CSV table of C-alpha atoms in Angstrom, one decimal:
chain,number,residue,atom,x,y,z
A,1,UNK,CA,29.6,3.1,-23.9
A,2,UNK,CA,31.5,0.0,-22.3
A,3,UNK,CA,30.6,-0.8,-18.9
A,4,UNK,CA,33.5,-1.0,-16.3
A,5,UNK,CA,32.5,-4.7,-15.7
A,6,UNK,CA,33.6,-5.4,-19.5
A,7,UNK,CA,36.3,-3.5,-19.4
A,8,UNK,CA,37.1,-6.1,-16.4
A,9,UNK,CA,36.0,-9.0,-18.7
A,10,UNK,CA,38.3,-7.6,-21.6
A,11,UNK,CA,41.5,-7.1,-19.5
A,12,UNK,CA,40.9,-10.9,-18.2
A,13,UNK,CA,41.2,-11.8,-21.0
A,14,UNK,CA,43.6,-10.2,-23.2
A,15,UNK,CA,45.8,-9.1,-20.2
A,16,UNK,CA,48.0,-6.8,-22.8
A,17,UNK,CA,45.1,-4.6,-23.4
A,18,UNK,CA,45.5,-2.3,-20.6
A,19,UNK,CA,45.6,0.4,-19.4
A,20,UNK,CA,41.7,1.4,-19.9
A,21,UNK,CA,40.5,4.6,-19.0
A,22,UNK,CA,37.5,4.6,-16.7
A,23,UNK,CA,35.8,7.5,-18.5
A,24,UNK,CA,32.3,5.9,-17.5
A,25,UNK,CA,32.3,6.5,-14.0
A,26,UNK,CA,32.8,10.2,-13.1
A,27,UNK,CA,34.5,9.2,-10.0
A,28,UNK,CA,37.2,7.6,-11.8
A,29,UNK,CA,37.7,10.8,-14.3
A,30,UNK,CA,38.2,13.1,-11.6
A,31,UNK,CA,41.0,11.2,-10.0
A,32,UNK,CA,42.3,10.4,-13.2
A,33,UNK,CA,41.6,6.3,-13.1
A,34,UNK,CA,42.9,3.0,-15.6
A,35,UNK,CA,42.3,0.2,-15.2
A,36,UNK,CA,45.7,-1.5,-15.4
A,37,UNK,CA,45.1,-5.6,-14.3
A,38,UNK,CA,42.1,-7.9,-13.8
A,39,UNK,CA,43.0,-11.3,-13.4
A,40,UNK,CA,41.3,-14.3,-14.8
A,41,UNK,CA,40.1,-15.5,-11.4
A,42,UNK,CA,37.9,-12.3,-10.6
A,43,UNK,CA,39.8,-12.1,-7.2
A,44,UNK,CA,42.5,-9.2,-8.1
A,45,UNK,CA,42.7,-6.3,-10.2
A,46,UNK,CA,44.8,-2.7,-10.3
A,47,UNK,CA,44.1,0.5,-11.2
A,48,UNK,CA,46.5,3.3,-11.6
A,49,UNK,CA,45.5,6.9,-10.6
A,50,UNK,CA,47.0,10.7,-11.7
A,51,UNK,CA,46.1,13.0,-9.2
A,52,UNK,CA,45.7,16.8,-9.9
A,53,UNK,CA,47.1,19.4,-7.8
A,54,UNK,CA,43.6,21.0,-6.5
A,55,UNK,CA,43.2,17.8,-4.6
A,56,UNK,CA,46.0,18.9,-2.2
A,57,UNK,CA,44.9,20.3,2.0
A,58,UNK,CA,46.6,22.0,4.3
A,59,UNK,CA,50.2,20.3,4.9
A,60,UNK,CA,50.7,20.3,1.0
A,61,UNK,CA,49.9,16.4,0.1
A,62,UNK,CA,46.6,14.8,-1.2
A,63,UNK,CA,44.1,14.6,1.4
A,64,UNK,CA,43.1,11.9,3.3
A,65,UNK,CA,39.5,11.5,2.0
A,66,UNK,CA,40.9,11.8,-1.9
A,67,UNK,CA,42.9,8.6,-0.6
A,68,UNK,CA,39.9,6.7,0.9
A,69,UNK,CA,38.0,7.7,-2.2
A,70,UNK,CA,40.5,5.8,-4.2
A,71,UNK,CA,41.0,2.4,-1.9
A,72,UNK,CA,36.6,2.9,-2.2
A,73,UNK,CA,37.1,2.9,-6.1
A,74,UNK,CA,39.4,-0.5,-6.3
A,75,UNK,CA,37.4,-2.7,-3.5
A,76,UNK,CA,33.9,-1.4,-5.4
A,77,UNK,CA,35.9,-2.1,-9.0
A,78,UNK,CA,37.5,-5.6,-7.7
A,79,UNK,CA,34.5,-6.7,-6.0
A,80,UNK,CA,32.2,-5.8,-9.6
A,81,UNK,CA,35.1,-8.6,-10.9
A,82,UNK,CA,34.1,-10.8,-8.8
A,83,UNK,CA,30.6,-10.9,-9.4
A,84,UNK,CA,28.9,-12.4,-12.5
A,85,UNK,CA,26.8,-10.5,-15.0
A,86,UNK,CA,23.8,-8.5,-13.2
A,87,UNK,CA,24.9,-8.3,-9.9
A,88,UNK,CA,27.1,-5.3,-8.4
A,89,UNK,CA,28.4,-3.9,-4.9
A,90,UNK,CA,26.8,-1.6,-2.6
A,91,UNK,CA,28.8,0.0,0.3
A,92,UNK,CA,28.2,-0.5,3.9
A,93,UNK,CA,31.5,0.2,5.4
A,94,UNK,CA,35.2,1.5,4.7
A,95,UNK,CA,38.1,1.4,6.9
A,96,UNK,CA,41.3,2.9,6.0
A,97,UNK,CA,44.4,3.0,7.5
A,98,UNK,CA,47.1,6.5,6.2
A,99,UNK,CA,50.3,5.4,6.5
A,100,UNK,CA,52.5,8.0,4.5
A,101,UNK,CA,51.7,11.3,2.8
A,102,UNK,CA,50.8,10.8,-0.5
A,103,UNK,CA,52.1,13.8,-3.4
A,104,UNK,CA,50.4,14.9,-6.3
A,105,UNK,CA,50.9,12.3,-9.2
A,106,UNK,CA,50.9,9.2,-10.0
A,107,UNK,CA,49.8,6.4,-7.1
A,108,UNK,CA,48.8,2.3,-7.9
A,109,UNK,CA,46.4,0.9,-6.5
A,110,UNK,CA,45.7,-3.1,-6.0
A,111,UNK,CA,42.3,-4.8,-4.1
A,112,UNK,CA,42.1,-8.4,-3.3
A,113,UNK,CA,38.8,-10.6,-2.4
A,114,UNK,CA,39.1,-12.1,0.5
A,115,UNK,CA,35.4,-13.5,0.3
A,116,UNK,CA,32.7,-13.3,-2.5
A,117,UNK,CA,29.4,-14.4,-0.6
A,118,UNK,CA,26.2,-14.3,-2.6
A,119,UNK,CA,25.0,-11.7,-0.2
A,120,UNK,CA,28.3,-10.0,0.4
A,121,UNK,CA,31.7,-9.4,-0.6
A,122,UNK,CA,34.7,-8.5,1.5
A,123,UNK,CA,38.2,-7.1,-0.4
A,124,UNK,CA,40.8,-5.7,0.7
A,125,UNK,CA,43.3,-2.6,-0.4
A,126,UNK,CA,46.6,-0.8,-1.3
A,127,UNK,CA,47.7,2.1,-2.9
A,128,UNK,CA,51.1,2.6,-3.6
A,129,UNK,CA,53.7,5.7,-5.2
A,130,UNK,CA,55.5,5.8,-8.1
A,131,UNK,CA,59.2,4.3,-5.3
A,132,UNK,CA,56.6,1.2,-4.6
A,133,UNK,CA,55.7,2.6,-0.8
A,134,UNK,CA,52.6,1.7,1.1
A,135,UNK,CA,50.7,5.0,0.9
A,136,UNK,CA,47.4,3.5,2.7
A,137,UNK,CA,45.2,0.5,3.0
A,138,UNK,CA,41.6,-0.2,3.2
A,139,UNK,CA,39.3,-3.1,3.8
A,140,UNK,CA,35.8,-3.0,2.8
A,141,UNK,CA,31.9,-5.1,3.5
A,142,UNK,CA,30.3,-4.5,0.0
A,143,UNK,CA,26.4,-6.0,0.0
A,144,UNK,CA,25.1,-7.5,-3.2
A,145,UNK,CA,22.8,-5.9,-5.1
A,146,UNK,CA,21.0,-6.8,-8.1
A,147,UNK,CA,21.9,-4.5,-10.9
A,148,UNK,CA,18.5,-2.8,-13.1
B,1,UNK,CA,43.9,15.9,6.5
B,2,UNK,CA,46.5,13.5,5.4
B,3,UNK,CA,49.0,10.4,6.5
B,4,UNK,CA,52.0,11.7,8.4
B,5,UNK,CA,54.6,13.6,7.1
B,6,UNK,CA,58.4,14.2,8.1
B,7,UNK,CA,58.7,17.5,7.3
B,8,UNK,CA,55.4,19.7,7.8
B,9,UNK,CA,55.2,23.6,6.9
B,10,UNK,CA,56.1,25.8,10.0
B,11,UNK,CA,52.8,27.6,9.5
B,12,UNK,CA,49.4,26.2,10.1
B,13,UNK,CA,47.1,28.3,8.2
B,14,UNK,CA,44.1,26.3,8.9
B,15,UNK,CA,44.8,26.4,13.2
B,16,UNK,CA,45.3,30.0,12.4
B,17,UNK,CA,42.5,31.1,10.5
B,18,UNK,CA,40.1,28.1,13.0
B,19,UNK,CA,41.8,30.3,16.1
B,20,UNK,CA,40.6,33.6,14.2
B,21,UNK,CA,37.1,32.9,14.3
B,22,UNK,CA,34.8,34.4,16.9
B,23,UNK,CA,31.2,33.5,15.2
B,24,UNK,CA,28.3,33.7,15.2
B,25,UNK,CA,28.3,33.5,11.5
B,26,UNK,CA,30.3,31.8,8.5
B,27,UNK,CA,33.7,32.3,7.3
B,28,UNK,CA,35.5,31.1,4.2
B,29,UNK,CA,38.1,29.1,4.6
B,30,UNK,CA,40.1,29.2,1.7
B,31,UNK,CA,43.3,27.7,3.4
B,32,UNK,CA,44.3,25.4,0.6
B,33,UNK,CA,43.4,24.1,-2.9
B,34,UNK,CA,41.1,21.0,-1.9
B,35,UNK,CA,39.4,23.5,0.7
B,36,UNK,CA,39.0,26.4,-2.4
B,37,UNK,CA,37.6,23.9,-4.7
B,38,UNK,CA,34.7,22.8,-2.3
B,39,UNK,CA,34.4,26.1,-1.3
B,40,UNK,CA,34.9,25.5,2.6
B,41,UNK,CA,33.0,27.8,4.7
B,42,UNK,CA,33.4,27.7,9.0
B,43,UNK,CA,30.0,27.6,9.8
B,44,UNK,CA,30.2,27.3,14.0
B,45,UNK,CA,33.1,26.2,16.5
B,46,UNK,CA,31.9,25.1,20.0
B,47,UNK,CA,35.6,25.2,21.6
B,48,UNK,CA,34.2,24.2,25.7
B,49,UNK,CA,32.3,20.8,23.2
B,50,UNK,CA,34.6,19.8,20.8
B,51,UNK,CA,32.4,20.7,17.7
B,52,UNK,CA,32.7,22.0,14.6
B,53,UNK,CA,30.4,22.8,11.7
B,54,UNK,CA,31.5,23.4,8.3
B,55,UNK,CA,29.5,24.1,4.8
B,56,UNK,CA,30.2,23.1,1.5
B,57,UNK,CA,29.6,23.3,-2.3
B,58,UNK,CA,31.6,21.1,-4.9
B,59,UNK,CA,32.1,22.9,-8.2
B,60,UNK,CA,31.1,21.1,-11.4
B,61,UNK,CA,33.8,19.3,-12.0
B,62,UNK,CA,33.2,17.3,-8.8
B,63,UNK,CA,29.5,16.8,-8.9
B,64,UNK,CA,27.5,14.5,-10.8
B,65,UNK,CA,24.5,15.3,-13.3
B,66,UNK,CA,22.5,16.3,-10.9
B,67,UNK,CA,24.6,18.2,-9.0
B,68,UNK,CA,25.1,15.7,-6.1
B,69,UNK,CA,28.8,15.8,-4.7
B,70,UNK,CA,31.1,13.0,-6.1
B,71,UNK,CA,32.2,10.6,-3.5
B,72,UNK,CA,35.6,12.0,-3.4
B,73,UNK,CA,34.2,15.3,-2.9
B,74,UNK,CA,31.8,13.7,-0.2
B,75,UNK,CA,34.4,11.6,1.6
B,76,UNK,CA,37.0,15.4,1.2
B,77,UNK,CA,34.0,17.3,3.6
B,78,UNK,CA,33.8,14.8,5.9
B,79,UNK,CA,37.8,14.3,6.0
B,80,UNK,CA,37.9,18.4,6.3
B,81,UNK,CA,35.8,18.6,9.4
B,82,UNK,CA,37.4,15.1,11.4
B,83,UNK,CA,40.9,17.3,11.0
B,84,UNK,CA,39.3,20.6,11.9
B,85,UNK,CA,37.7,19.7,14.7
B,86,UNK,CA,40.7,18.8,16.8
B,87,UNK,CA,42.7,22.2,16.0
B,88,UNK,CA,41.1,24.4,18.6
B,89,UNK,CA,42.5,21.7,21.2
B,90,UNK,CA,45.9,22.2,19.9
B,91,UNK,CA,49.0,24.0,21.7
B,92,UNK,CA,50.9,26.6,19.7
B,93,UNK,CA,53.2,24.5,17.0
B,94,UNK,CA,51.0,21.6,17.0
B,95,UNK,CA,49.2,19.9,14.1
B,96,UNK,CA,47.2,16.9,13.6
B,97,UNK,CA,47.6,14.0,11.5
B,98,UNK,CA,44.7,11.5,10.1
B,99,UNK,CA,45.7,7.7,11.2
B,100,UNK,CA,42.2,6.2,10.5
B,101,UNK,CA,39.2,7.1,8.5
B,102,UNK,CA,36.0,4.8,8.8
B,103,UNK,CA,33.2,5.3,6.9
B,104,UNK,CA,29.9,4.1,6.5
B,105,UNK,CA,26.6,5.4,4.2
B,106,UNK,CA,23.4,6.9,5.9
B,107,UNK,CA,21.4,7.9,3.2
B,108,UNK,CA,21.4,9.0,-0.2
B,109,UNK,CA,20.6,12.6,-0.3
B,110,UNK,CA,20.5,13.8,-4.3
B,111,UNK,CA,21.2,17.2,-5.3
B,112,UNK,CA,23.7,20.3,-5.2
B,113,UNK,CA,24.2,23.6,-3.1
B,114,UNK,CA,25.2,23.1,0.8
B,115,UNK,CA,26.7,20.3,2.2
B,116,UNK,CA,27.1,20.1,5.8
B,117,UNK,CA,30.0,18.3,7.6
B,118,UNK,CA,29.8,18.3,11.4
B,119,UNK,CA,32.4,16.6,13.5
B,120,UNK,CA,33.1,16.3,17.5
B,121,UNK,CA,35.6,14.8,19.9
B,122,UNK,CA,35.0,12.1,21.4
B,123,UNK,CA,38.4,11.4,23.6
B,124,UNK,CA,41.9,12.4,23.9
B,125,UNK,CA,44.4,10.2,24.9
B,126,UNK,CA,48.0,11.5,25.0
B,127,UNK,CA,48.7,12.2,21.5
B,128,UNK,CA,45.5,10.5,20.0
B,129,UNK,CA,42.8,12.6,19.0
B,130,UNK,CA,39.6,10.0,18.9
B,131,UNK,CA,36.8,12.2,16.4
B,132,UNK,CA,33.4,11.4,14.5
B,133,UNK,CA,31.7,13.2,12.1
B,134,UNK,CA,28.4,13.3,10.0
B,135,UNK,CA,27.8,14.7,6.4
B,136,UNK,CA,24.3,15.5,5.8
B,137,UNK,CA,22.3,17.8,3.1
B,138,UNK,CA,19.1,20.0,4.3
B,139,UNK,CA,19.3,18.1,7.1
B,140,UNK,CA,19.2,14.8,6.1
B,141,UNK,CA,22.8,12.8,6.6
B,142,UNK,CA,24.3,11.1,4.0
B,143,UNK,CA,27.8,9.3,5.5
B,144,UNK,CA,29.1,9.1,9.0
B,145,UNK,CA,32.4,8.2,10.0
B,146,UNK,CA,35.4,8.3,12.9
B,147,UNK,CA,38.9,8.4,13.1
B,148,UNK,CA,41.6,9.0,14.9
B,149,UNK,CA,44.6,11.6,14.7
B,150,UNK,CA,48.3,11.9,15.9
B,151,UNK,CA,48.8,15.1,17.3
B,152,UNK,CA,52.4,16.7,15.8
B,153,UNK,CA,54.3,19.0,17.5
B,154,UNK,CA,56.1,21.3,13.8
B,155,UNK,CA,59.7,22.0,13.5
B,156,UNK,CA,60.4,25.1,15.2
């Protein structure tokens, strides 16, 4: 099976070739995840999720942790872009911000690097709904790890 | 819980079902289709502390080969309990909204069957709620996190 960092690789390279399902990782399948956009500098990418209705709480939109899962899934997905061959993120922390309610559906979501050390990387994130509105925003410390 | 919301349901079936336990002992808490999925039990409420405890198991579907919670289904427990724990603190018409959500890993527990999400107050200020949580399996904790919540008072 093709490993999300050449799915990254691909995408890169032949920027057409997207959307990609991210049937690999069972995180992404669950929340439904593409990988829309990785750039050729390994500093940005986007991913576009479809959320199902049984990830819905109390008030009747997706919950917060669903959300935080998701701005997770793009700093750990840009950060793997940044880094060459053989090398992959670990977490250490995740802050997120929940600025609207998010529905059931479609929502975008876009990471930046803001710094790719050799021991760690630090992104940035946003997801967005189908009108183009801040949903929420995360920034993340990702340690370096060397991949078996 | 989520982002705020302009309009929120009159009704808040998880403050009522929270207020409805009396313990000791566990109660479902089937209150919504995130909560079904994972299976949400009340576990203990310490009202006079701030405290809540809540069980867990994620279905299939959310778990990995061997069995261990996804990280959306992880990061969903914890997220239940920070919202939860505030309730019992709440006036009659009130709700809470999640503003912030930081996380950070513990440990790596492996496996399936109960997960345990335990979260406390630590302040209140005005209409901030300040909370922190832990989600551990067989006693072991796994992810840690706080956040803060805006207290909303629901259309009459």
């Amino acid at each position: 099976m093709i490993s999300v960092k050449e799915h990254l690789q691909q995408l890169a390279q032949q920027p057409g070739s997207g959307p990609l399902p991210l049937s690999q990782c069972p995180e992404a399948g669950a929340l439904g995840a593409c990988l829309i956009l990785a750039d050729a500098q390994g500093s940005r990418i986007e991913l576009g999720f479809e959320l199902a209705e049984h990830f819905i709480q109390g008030a009747g939109v997706i919950q917060g942790g669903v959300l935080a899962t998701m701005l997770d899934l793009a700093l750990q997905t840009v950060a793997r872009h940044a880094l060459p061959p053989g090398r992959a993120p670990s977490r250490a922390t995740l802050n997120v911000s929940l600025l609207r309610a998010c529905d059931a559906g479609p929502v975008r979501a876009e990471a930046v690097i803001e710094r790719a050390g050799r021991s760690v990387v630090f992104a940035q994130a946003r997801l967005f709904n189908p009108q183009g509105q801040c949903l929420a925003t995360g920034s993340a410390a990702m340690p370096v790890r060397e991949q078996a | 819980m989520s982002a705020a919301k302009p309009v929120l349901r009159p009704a808040n079936q998880d403050l009522a079902l929270l207020r409805s336990y009396t313990g000791p002992g566990v109660m479902p808490m089937p209150t919504n289709p995130l909560a079904k999925a994972l299976s949400c039990q009340v576990r203990a409420v310490d009202r006079a502390a701030g405290r809540i405890e809540l069980g867990f198991e994620a279905p299939a579907w959310l778990s990995g080969p061997d069995g261990t919670p996804l990280q959306v289904a992880r990061m969903a427990m914890l997220d239940f309990a920070l919202g939860f724990v505030g309730m019992p603190l709440l006036q009659e018409g009130q709700s809470v909204s999640t503003l912030t959500l930081d996380t950070h890993p513990v440990e790596d527990p492996v496996g399936g069957g109960l997960w345990i999400a335990t979260a406390w107050v630590q302040a209140h200020h005005g209409d901030i709620l300040y909370v922190a949580g832990e989600l551990s399996r067989q006693g072991q904790v796994a992810m840690a996190a706080r956040s803060s919540l805006l207290v909303l008072t629901l259309p009459a």
